[in-house]
Structure formats: structure tokens, C-alpha cells
PDB file of C-alpha atoms in Angstrom:
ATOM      1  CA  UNK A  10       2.994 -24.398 -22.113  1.00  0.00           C
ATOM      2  CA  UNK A  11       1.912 -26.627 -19.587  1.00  0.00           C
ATOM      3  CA  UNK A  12       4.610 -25.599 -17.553  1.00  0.00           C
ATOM      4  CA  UNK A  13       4.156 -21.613 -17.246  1.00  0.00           C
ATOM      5  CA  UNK A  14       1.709 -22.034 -14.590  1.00  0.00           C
ATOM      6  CA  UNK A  15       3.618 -23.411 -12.382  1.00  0.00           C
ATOM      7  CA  UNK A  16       6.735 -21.280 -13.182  1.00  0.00           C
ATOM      8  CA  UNK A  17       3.933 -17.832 -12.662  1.00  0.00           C
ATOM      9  CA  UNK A  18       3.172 -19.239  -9.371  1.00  0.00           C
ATOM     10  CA  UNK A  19       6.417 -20.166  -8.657  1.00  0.00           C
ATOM     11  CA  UNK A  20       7.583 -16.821  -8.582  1.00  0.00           C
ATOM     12  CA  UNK A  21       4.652 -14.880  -7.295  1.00  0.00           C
ATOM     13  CA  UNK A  22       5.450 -16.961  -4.160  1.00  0.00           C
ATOM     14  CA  UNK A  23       9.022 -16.011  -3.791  1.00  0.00           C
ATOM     15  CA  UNK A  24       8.039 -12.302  -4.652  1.00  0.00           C
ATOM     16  CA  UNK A  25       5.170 -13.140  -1.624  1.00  0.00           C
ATOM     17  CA  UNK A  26       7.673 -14.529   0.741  1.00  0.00           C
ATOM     18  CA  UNK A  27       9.880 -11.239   0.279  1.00  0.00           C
ATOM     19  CA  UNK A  28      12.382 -12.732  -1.898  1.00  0.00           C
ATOM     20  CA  UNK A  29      13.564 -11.327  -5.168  1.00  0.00           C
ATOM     21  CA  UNK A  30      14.558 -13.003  -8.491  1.00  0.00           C
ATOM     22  CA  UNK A  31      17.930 -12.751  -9.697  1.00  0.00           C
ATOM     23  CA  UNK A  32      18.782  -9.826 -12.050  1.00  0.00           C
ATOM     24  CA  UNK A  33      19.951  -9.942 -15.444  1.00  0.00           C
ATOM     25  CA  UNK A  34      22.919 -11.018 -16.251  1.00  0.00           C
ATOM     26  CA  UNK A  35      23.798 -10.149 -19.854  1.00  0.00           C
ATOM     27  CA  UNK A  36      27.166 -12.671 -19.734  1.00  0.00           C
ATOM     28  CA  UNK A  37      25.389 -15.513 -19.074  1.00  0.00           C
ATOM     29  CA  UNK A  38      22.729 -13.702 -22.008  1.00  0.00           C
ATOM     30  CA  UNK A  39      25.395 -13.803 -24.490  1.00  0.00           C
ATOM     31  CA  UNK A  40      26.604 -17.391 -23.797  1.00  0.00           C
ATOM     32  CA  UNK A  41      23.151 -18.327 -23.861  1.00  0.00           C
ATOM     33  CA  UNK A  42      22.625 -16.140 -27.293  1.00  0.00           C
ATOM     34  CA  UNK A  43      25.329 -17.797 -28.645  1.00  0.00           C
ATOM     35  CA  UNK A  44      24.578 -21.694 -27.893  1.00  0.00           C
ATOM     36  CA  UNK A  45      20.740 -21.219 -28.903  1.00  0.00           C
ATOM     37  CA  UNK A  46      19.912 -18.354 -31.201  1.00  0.00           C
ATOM     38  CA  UNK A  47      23.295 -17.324 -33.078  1.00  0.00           C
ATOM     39  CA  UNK A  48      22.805 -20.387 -35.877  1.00  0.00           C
ATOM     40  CA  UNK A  49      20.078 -18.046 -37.280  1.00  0.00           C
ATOM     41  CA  UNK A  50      20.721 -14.519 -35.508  1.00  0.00           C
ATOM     42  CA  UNK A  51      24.596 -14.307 -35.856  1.00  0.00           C
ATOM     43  CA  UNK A  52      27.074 -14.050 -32.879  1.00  0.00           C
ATOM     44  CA  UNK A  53      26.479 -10.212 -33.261  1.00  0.00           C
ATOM     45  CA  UNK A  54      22.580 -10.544 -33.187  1.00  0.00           C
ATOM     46  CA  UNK A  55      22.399  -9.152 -36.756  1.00  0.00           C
ATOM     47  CA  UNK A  56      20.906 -11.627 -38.622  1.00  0.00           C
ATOM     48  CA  UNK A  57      23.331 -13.289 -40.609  1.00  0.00           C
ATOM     49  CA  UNK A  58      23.666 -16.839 -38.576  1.00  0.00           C
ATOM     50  CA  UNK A  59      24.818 -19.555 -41.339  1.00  0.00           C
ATOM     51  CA  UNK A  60      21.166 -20.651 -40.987  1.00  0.00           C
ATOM     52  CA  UNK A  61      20.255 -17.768 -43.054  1.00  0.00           C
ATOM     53  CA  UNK A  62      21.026 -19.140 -46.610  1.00  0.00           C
ATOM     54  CA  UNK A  63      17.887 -21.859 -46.109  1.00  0.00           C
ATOM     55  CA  UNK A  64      15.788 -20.025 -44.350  1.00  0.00           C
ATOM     56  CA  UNK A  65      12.298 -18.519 -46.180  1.00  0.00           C
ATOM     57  CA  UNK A  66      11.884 -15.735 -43.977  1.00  0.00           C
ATOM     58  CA  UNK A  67      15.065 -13.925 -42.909  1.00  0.00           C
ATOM     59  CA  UNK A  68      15.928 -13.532 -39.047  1.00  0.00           C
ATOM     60  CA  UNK A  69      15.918  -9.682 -38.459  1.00  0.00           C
ATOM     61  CA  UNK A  70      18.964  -7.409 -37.298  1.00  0.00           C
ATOM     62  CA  UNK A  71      18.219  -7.642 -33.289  1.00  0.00           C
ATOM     63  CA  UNK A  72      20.882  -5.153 -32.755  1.00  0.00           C
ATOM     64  CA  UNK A  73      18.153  -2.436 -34.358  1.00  0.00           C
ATOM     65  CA  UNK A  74      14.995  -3.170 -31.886  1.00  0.00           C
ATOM     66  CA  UNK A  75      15.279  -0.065 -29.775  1.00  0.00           C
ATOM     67  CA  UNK A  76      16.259   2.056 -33.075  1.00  0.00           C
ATOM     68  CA  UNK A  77      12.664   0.640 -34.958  1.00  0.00           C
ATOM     69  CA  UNK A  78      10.475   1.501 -31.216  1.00  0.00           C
ATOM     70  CA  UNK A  79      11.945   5.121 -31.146  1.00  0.00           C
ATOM     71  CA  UNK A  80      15.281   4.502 -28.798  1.00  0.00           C
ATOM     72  CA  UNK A  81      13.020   2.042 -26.441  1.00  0.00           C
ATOM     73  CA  UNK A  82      14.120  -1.496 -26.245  1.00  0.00           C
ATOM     74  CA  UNK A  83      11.477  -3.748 -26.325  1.00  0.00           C
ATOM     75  CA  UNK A  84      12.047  -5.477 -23.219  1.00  0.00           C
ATOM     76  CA  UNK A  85       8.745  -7.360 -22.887  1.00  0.00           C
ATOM     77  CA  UNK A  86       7.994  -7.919 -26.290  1.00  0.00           C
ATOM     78  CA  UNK A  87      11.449  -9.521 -26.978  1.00  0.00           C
ATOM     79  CA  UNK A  88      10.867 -11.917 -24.080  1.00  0.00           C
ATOM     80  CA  UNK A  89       7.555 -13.050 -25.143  1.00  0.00           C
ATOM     81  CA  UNK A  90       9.012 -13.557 -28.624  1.00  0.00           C
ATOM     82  CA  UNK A  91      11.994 -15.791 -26.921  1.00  0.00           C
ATOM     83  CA  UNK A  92       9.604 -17.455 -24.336  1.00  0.00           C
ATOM     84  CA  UNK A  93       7.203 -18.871 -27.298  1.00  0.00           C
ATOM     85  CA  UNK A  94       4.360 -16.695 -26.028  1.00  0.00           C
ATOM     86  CA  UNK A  95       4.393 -14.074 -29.338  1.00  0.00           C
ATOM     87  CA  UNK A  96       4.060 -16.028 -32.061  1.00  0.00           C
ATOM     88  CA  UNK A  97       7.464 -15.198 -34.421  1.00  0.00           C
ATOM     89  CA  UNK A  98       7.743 -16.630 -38.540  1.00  0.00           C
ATOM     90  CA  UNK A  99      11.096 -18.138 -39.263  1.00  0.00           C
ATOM     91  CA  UNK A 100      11.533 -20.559 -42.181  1.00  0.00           C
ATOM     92  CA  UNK A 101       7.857 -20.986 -42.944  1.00  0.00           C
ATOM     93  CA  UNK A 102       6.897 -21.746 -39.564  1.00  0.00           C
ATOM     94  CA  UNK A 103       7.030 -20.723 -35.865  1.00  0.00           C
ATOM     95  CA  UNK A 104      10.319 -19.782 -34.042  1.00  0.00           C
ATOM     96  CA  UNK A 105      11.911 -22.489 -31.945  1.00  0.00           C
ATOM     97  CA  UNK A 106      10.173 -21.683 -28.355  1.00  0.00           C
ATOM     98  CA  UNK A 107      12.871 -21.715 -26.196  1.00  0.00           C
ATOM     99  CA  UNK A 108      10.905 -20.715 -22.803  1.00  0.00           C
ATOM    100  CA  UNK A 109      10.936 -24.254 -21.133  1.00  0.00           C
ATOM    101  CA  UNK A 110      14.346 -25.278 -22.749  1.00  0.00           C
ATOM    102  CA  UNK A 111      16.525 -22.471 -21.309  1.00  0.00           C
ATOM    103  CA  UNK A 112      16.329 -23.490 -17.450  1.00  0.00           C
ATOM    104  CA  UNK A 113      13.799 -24.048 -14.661  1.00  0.00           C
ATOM    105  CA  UNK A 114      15.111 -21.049 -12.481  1.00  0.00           C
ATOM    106  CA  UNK A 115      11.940 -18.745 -13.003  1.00  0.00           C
ATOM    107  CA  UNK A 116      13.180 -14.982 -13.754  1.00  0.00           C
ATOM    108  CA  UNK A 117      10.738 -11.649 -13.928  1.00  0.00           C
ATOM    109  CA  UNK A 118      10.874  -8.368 -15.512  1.00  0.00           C
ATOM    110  CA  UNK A 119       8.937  -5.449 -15.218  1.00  0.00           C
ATOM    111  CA  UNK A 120       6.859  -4.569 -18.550  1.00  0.00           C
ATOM    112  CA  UNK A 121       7.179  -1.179 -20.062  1.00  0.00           C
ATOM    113  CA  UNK A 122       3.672  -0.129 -17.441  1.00  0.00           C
ATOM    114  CA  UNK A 123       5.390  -1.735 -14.368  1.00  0.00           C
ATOM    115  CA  UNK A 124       3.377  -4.665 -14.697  1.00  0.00           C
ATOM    116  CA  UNK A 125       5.977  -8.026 -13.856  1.00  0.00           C
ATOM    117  CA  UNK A 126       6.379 -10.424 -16.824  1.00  0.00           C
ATOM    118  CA  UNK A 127       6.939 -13.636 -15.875  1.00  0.00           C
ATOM    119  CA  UNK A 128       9.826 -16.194 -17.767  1.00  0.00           C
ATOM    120  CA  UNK A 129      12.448 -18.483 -17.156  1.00  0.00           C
ATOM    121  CA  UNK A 130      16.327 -16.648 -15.820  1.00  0.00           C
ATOM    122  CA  UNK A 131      17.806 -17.363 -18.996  1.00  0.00           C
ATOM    123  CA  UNK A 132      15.012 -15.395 -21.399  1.00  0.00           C
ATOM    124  CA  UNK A 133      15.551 -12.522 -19.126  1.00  0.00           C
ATOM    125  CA  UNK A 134      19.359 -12.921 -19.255  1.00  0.00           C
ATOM    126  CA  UNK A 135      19.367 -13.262 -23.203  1.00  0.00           C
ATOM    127  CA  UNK A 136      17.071 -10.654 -23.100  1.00  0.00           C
ATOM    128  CA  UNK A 137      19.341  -8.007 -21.413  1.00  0.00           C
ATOM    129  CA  UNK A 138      22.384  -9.410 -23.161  1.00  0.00           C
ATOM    130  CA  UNK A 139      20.529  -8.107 -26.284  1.00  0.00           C
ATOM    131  CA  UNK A 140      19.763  -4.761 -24.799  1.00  0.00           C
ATOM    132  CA  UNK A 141      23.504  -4.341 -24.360  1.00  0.00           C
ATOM    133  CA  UNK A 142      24.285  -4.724 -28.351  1.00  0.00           C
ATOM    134  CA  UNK A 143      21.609  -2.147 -29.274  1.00  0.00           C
ATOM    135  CA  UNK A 144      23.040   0.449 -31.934  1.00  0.00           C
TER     136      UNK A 144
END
């Protein structure tokens, strides 16, 4: 994560300068969803990707996040998991980290507390894109 430094101070400068980063965009989630995590997650984010059949530890149902934390969706923990900085098991070993693959263009959200979580635009686009298939 070599990287995340300069993407954190990145964006604390634009937020300095009085600039704001672009908000979700949960179409440009989905495509996203579906070109990196839908092998293993399924196009409907319920974990039933053709991955599945060789994989040790089975990718969970994402469309059931806010159900399991009470009606909240996990914002900030489902970014960390995406942007490699919560460690997640898949097939015996770590998730892909996607953080540095998916774009340069930094991207913020605010955690549950109002503290800002920094990532990259499309974890925070894949991120609401997954917010918006919640049952």
C-alpha cells in the first residue's frame, strides 16, 4: 500500500483547497462490480459467481450486509474490505485487493461517526452500487 499515502494526501488537499470529491455513482459501481468482483460474487452480488464451485471458503450473499448490521449498510467496512485494508478469506487466502487496481481518481466517504474514509472513486462507486441491491 505504498500508494495510499499519497492518495490520503491527495485528497485532504483538494478537500483543503475547497474542492469536493465526486459522489457515488452506483452505475459506474455496477459496471465496475461486474468486470471485477461478479466471477466470485455473482452479477446479483449474492454469492454464486461461477468461481464458487473451486473456491474453499464461499463468497457471502452481499445483497444481505445491511440485513446482518440491523438495516445499516456497512458503508466503511465494505470499502475497507474492497480497498485491501480489512483483511477478507476467499479460497484459502486473502481477497484480491482491488484498492490500487480500480483507478487513481481518489474518492472519500464519510464513516458511520462522520469521520472521512479515504479510497480510490471506483471502491466508493462499487461501494454504493452495492448499497442499492440491499434486500
Amino acid at each position: 500500500m505504498t500508494h495510499l499515502p499519497v492518495l490520503v494526501l491527495g485528497t485532504a488537499l483538494a478537500v483543503a483547497l475547497g474542492t469536493t470529491a465526486p459522489a457515488q455513482d452506483a452505475e459506474s459501481g455496477a459496471v465496475l462490480f461486474l468486470d471485477h468482483c461478479a466471477t466470485c460474487h455473482g452479477v446479483a452480488a449474492e454469492g454464486d459467481g461461477p468461481m464458487t464451485a473451486i473456491l474453499s471458503v464461499q463468497p457471502p450473499d452481499l445483497t444481505q450486509l445491511a440485513r446482518a448490521e440491523g438495516g445499516t449498510f456497512p458503508l466503511e467496512r465494505v470499502v475497507r474490505r474492497i480497498d485491501g485494508r480489512d483483511e477478507v478469506l476467499a479460497h484459502g487466502g486473502p481477497m484480491p485487493v482491488f484498492g490500487m487496481i480500480l483507478g487513481t481518481e481518489s474518492g472519500l466517504i464519510d464513516a458511520f461517526d462522520g469521520t472521512p474514509v479515504f479510497t480510490t472513486q471506483a471502491v466508493v462507486d462499487i461501494a454504493a452500487w452495492l448499497q442499492t441491491v440491499q434486500k
